[in-house]
PDB file of C-alpha atoms in Angstrom:
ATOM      1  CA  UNK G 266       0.000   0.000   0.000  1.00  0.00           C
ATOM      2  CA  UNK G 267       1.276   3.572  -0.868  1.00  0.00           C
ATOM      3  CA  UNK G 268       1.284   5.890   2.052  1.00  0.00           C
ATOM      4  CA  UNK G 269      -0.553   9.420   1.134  1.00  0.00           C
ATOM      5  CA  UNK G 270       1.803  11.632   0.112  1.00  0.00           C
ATOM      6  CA  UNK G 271      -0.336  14.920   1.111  1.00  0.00           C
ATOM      7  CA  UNK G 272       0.581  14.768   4.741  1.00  0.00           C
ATOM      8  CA  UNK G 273       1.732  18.284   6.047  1.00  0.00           C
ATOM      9  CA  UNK G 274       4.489  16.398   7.859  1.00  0.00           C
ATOM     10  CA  UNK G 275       7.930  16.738   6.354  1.00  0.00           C
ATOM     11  CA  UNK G 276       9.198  13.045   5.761  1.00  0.00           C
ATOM     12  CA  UNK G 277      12.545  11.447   4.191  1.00  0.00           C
ATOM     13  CA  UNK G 278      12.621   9.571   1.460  1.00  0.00           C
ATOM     14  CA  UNK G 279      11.354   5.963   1.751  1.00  0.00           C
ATOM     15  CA  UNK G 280      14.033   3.180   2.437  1.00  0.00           C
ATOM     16  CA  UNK G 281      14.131  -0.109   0.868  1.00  0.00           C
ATOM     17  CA  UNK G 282      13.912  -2.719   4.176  1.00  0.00           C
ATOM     18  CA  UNK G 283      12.912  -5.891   3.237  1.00  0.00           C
ATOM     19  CA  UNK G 284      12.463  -7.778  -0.164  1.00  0.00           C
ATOM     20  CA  UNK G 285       9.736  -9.961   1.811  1.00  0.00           C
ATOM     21  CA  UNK G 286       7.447  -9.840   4.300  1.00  0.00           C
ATOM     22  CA  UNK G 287       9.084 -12.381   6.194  1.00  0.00           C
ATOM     23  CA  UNK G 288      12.723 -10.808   6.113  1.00  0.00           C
ATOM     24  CA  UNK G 289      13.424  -7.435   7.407  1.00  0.00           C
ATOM     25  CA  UNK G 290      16.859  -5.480   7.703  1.00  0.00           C
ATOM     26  CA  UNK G 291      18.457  -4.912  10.876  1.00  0.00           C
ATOM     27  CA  UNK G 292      18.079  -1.354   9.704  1.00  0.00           C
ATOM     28  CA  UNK G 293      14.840  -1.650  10.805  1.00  0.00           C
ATOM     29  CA  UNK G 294      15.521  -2.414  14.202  1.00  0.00           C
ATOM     30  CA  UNK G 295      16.544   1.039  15.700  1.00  0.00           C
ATOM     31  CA  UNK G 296      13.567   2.546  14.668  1.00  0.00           C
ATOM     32  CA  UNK G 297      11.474   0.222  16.316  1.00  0.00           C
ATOM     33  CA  UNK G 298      13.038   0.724  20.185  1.00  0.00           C
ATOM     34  CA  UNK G 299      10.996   1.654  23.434  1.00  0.00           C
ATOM     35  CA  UNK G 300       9.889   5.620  22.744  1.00  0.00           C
ATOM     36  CA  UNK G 301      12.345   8.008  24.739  1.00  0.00           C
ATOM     37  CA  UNK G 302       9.554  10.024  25.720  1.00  0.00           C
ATOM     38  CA  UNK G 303       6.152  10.063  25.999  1.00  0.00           C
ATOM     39  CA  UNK G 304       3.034  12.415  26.594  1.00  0.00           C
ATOM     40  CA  UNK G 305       3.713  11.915  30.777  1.00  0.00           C
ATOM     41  CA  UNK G 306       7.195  13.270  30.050  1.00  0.00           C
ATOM     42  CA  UNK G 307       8.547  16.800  31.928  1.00  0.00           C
ATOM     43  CA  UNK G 308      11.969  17.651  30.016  1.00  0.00           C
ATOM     44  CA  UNK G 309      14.033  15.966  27.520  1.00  0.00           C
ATOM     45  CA  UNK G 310      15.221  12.952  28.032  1.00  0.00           C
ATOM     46  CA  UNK G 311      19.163  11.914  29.185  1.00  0.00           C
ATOM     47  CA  UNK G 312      21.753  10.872  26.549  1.00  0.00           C
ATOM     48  CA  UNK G 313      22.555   6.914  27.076  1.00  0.00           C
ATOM     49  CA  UNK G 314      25.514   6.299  28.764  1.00  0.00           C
ATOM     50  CA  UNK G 315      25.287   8.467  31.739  1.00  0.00           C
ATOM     51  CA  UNK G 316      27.178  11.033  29.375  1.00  0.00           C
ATOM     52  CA  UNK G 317      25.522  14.833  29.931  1.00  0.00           C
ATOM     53  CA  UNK G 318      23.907  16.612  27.089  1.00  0.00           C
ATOM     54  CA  UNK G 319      27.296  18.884  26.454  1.00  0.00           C
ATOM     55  CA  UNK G 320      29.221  15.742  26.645  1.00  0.00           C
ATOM     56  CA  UNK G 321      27.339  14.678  23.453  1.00  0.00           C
ATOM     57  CA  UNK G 322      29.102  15.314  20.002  1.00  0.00           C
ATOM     58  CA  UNK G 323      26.945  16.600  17.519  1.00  0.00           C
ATOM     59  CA  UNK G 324      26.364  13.038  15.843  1.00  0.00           C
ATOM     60  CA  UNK G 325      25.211  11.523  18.702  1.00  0.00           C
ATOM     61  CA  UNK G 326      23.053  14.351  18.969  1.00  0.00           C
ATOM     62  CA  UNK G 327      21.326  13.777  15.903  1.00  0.00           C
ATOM     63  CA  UNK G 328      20.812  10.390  16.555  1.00  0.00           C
ATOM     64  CA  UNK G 329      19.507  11.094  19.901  1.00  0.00           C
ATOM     65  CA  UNK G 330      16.886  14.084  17.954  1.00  0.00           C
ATOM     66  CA  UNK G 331      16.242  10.833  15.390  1.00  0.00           C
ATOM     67  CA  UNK G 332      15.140   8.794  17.724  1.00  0.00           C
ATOM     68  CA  UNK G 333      13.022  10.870  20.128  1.00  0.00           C
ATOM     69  CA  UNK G 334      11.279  12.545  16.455  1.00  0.00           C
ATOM     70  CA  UNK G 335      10.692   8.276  15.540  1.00  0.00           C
ATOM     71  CA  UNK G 336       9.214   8.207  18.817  1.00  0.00           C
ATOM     72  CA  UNK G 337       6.720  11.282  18.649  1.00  0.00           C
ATOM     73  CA  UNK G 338       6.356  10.710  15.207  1.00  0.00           C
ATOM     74  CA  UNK G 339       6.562   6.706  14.070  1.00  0.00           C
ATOM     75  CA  UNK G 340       8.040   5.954  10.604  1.00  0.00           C
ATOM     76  CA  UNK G 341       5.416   4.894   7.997  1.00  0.00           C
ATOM     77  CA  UNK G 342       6.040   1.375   6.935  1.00  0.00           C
ATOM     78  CA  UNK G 343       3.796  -0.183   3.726  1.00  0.00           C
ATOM     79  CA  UNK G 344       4.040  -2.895   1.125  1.00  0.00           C
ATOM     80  CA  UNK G 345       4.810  -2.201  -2.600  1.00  0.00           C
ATOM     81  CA  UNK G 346       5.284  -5.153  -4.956  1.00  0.00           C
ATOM     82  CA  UNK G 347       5.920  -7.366  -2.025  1.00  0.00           C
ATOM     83  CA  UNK G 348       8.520  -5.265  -0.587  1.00  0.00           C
ATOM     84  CA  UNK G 349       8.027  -3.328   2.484  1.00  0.00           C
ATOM     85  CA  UNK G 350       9.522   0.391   2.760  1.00  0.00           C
ATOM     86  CA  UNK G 351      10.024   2.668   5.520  1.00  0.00           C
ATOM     87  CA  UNK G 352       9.739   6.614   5.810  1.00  0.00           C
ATOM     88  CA  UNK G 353      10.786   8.415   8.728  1.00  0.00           C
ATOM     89  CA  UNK G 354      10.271  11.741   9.656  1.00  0.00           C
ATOM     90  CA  UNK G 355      12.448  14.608   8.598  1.00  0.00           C
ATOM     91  CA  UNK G 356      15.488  15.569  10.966  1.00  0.00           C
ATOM     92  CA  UNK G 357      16.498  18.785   8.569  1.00  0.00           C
ATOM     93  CA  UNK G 358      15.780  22.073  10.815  1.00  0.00           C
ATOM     94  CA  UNK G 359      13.049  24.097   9.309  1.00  0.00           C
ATOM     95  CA  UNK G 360      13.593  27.496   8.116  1.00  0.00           C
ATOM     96  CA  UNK G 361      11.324  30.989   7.504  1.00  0.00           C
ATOM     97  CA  UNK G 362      10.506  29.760   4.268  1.00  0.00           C
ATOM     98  CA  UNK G 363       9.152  26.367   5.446  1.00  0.00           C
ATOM     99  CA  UNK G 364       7.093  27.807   7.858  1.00  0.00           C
ATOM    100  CA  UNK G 365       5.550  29.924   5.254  1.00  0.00           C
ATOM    101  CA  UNK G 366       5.064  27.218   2.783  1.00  0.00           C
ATOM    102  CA  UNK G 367       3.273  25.236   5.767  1.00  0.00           C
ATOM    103  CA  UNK G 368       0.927  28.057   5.883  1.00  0.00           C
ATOM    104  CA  UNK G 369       0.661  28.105   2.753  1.00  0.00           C
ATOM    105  CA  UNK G 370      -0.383  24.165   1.954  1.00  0.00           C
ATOM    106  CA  UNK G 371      -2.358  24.278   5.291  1.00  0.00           C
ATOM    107  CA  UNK G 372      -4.566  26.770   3.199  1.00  0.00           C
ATOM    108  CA  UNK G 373      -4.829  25.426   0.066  1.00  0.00           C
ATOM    109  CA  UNK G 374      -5.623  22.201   1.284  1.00  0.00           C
ATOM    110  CA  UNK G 375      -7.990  23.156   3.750  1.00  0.00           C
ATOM    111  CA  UNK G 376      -9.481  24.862  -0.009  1.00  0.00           C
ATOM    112  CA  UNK G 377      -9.314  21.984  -1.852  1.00  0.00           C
ATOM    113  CA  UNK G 378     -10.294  19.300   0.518  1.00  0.00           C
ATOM    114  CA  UNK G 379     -13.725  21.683   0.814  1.00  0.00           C
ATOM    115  CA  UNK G 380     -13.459  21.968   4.805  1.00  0.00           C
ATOM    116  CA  UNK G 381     -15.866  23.776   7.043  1.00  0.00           C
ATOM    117  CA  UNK G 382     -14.793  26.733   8.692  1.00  0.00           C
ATOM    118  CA  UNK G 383     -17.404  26.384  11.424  1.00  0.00           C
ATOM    119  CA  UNK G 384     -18.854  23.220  13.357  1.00  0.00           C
ATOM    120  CA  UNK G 385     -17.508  20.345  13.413  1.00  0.00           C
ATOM    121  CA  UNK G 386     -15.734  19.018  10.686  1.00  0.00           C
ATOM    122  CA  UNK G 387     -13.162  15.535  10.574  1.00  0.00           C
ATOM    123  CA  UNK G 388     -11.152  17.181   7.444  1.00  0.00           C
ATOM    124  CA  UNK G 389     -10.304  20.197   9.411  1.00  0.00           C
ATOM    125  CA  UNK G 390      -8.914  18.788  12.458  1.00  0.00           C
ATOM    126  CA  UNK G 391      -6.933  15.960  10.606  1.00  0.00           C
ATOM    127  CA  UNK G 392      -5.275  19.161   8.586  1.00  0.00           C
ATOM    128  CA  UNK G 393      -4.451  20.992  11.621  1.00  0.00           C
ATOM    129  CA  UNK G 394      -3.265  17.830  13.275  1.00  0.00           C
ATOM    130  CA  UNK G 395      -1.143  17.453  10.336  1.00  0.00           C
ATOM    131  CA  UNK G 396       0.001  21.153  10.733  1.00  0.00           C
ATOM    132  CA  UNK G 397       0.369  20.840  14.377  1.00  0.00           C
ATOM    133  CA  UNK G 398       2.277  17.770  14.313  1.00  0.00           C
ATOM    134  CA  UNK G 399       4.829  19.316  11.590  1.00  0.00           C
ATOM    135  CA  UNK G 400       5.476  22.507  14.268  1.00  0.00           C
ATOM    136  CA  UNK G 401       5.925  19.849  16.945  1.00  0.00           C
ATOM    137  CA  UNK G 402       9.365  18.415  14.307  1.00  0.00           C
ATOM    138  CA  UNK G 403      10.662  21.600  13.511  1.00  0.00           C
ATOM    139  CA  UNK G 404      10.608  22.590  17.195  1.00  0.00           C
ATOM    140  CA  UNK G 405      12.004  19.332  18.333  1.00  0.00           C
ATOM    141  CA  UNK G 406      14.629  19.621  16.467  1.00  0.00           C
ATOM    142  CA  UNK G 407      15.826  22.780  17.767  1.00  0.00           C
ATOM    143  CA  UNK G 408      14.937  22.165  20.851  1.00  0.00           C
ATOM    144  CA  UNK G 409      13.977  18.727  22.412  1.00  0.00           C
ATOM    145  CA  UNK G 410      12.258  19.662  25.738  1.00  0.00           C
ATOM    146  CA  UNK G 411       9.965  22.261  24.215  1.00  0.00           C
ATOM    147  CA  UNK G 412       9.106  19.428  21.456  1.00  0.00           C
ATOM    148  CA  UNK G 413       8.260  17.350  24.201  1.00  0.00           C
ATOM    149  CA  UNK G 414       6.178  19.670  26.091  1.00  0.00           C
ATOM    150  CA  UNK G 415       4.114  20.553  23.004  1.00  0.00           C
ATOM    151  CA  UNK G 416       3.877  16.679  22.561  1.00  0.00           C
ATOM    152  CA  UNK G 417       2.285  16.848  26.147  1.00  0.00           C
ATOM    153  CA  UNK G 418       0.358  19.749  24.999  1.00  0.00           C
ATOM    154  CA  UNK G 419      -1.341  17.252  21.625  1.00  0.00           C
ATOM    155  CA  UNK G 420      -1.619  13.780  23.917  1.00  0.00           C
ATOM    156  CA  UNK G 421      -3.950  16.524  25.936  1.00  0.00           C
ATOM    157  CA  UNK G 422      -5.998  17.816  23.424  1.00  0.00           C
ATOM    158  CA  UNK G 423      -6.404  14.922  21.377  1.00  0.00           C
ATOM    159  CA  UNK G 424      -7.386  13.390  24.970  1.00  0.00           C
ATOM    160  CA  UNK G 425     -10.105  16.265  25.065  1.00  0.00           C
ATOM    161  CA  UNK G 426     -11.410  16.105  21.751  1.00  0.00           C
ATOM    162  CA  UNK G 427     -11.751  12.487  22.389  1.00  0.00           C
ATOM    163  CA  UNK G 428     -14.093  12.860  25.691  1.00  0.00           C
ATOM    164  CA  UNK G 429     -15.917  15.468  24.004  1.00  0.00           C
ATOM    165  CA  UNK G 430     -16.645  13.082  21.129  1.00  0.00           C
ATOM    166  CA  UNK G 431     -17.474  10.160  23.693  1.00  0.00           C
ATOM    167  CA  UNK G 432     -19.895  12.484  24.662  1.00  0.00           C
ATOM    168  CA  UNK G 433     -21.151  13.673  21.690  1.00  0.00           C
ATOM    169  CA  UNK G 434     -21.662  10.019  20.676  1.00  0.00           C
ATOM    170  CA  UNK G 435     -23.256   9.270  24.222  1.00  0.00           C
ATOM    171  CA  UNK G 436     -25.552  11.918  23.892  1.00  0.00           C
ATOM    172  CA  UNK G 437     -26.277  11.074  20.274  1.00  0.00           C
ATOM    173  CA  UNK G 438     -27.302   7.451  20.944  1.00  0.00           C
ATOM    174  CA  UNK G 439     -28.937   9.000  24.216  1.00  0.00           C
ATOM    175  CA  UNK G 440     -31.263  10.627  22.121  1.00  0.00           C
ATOM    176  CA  UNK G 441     -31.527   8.065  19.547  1.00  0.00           C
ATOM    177  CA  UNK G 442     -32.936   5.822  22.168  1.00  0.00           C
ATOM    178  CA  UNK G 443     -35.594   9.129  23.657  1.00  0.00           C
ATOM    179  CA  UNK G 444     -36.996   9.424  20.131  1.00  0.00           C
ATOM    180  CA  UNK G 445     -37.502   5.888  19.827  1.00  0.00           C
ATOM    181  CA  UNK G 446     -39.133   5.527  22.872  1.00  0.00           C
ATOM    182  CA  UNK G 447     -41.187   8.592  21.848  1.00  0.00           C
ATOM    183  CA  UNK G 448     -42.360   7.303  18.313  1.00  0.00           C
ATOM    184  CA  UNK G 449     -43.099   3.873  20.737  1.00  0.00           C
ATOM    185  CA  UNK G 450     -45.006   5.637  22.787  1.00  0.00           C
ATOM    186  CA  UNK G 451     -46.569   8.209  19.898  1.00  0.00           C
ATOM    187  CA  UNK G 452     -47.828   4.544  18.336  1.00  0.00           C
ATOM    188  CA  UNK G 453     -49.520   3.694  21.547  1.00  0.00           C
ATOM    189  CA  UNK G 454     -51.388   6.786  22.348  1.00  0.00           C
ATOM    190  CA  UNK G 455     -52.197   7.051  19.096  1.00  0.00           C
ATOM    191  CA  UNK G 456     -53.720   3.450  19.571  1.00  0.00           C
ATOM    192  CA  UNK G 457     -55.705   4.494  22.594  1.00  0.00           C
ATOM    193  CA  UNK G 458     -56.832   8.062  21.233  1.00  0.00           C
ATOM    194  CA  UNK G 459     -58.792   5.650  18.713  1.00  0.00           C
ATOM    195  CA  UNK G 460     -60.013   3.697  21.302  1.00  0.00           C
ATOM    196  CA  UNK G 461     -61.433   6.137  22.695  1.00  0.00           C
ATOM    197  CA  UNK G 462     -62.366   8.018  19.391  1.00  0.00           C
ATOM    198  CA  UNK G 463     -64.406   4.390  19.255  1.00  0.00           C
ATOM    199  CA  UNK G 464     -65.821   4.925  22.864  1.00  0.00           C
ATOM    200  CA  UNK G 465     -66.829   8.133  22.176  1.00  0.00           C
ATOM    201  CA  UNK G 466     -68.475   7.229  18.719  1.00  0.00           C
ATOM    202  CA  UNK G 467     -70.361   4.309  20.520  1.00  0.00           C
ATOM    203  CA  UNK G 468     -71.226   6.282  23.641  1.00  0.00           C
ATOM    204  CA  UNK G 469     -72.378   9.143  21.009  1.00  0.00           C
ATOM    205  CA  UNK G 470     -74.755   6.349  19.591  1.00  0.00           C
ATOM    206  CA  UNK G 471     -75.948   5.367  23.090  1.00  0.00           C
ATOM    207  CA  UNK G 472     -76.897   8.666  24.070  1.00  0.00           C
ATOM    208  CA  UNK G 473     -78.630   9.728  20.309  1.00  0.00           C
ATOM    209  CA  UNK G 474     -80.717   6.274  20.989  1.00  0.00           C
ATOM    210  CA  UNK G 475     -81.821   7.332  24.792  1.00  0.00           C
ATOM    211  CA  UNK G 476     -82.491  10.174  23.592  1.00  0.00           C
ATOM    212  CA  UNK G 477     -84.713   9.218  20.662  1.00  0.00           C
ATOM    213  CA  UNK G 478     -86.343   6.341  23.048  1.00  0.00           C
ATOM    214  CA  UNK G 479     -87.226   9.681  25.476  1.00  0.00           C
ATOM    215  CA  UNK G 480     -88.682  10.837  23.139  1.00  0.00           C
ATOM    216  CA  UNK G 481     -91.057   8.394  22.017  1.00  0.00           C
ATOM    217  CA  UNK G 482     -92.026   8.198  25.542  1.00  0.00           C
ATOM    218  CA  UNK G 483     -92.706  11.555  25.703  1.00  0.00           C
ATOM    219  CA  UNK G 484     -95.141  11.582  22.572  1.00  0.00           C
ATOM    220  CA  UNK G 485     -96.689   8.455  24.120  1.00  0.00           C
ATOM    221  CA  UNK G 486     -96.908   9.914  27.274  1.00  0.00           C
ATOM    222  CA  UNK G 487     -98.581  13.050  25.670  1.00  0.00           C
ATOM    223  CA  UNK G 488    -100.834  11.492  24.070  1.00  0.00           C
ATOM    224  CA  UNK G 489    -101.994   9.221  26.837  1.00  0.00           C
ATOM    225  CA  UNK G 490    -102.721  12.583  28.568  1.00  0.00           C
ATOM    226  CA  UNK G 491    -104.296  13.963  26.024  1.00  0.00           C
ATOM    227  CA  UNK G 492    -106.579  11.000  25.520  1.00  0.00           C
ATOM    228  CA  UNK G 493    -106.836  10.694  29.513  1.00  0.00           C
ATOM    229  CA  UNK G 494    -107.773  14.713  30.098  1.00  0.00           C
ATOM    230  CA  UNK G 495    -110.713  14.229  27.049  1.00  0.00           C
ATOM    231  CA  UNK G 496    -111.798  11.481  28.480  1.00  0.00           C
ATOM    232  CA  UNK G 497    -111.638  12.831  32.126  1.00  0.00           C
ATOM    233  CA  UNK G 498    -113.073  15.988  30.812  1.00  0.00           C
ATOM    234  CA  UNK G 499    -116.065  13.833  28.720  1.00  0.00           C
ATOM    235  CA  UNK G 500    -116.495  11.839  32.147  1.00  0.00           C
ATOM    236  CA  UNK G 501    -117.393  15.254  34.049  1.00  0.00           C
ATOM    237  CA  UNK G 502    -119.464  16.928  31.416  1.00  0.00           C
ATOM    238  CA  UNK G 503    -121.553  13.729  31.682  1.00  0.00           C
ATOM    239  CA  UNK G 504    -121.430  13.820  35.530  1.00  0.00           C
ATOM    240  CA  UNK G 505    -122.554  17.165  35.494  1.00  0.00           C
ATOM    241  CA  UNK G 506    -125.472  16.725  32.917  1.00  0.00           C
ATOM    242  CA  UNK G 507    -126.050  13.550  35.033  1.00  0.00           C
ATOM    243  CA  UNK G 508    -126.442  15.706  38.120  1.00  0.00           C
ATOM    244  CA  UNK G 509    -128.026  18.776  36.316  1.00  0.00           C
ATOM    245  CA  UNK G 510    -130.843  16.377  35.375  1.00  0.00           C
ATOM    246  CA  UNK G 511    -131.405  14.890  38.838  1.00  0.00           C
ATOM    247  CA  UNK G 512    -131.616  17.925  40.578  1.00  0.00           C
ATOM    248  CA  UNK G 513    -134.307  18.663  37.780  1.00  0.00           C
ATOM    249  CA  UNK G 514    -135.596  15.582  38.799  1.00  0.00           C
ATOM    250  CA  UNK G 515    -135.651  16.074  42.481  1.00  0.00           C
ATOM    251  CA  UNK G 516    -137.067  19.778  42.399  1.00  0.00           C
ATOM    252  CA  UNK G 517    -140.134  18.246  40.265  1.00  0.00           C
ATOM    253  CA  UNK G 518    -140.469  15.819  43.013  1.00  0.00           C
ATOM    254  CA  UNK G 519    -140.660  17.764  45.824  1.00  0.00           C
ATOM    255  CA  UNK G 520    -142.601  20.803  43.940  1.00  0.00           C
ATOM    256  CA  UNK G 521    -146.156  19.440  44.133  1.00  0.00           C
ATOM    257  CA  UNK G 522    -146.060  18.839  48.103  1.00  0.00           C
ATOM    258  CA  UNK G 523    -145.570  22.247  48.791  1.00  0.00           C
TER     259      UNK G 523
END
């Protein structure tokens, strides 16, 4: 596999280190020792040997800036045609220029690569990671212990970013699992509103039959009256003829004796 060649990172040229997958050169070997410092670390770290940094000739010195830049920034390693090739980082010192050029790529890349300027964006950070991870080289290698503090300074932040995106995603599937409890629960009451959309329709039909059985009684009711007050009223007009025609009757009766 070919490694992308549009990191901001300043690498060498790639090394030939094995023919095979199952072979590799000792030259490999160095590259591949216990880092010399990591993010807990508080200065640079001591020259082997017990020797003190002025004791150091300037050879050793760049061996010793080689190995602590392999072990902030690991070589790439990747297979081409069955042979595997190795690219470490850059131990030339960086001028003015470079640092304007970085600029300059940082921008047109951020341009080309379409990124957002706002929000959250992956392209963005990986290109400033990139950028950042360049200024951490070209201050390591004039000066070890502020490259390692600034290495503190990324282990940190990516740390952040990295709880703030466990959180993000926590919060994501948090409400994930709200709105499908919501559309769960949004089927249900829907269920019940027409259940009782159904209870109300029936009770609707209960009540327009009560009241349609009412009524009826009430018409039968009148008329009973009606037909009970004529015939109540016949009965007395009857009663009182009746008694009219006694009295008549009884006057008669009693008329001739006086």
């Amino acid at each position: 596999m070919i490694p992308p060649n549009n990191s901001l990172v300043k690498y060498d040229n790639p090394v030939l280190v094995s023919r095979n997958t199952d072979k590799k050169s000792p030259k490999s070997q160095p590259l591949k020792a216990t880092p010399l410092a990591t993010s807990a670390s508080t200065g640079p770290v001591p020259p082997a040997g017990g020797q003190s940094a002025k004791g150091l000739t300037a050879e050793q010195k760049g061996q010793q800036t080689e190995e602590i830049l392999n072990s902030i920034l690991p070589p790439r390693e990747w297979m081409e045609n069955g042979q595997l090739w190795l690219q470490q980082v850059s131990s030339t010192p960086a001028t003015r220029l470079d640092v304007v050029n970085l600029q300059e790529q940082l921008d047109m890349r951020l341009q080309q690569r379409q990124a957002r300027e706002t929000g959250i964006c992956p392209v963005r950070r990986e290109l400033y990671s990139q950028c950042f991870d360049e200024l951490i080289r070209q201050v390591t290698i004039n000066c070890v212990g502020r490259g390692l503090l600034l290495l503190r300074v990324r282990d940190e932040i990516n740390m952040t970013i990295k709880a703030y995106q466990t959180l993000y995603e926590s919060s994501v599937a948090f409400g994930m699992r709200k709105a499908l409890m919501a559309e769960q629960g949004k089927c249900d009451m829907e269920k019940k509103i027409e259940d009782y959309e159904q209870d109300k329709r029936d009770l609707e039909k209960q009540v327009n039959e009560l009241k349609a059985k009412c009524d009826a009684i009430e018409k039968r009711e009148a008329e009973r009256r009606q037909v009970e007050d004529k015939k109540h009223s016949e009965e007395i007009q009857f009663l009182k003829r009746t008694n009219h025609q006694l009295k008549q009757q009884l006057e008669g009766i009693m008329s001739p004796k006086k």
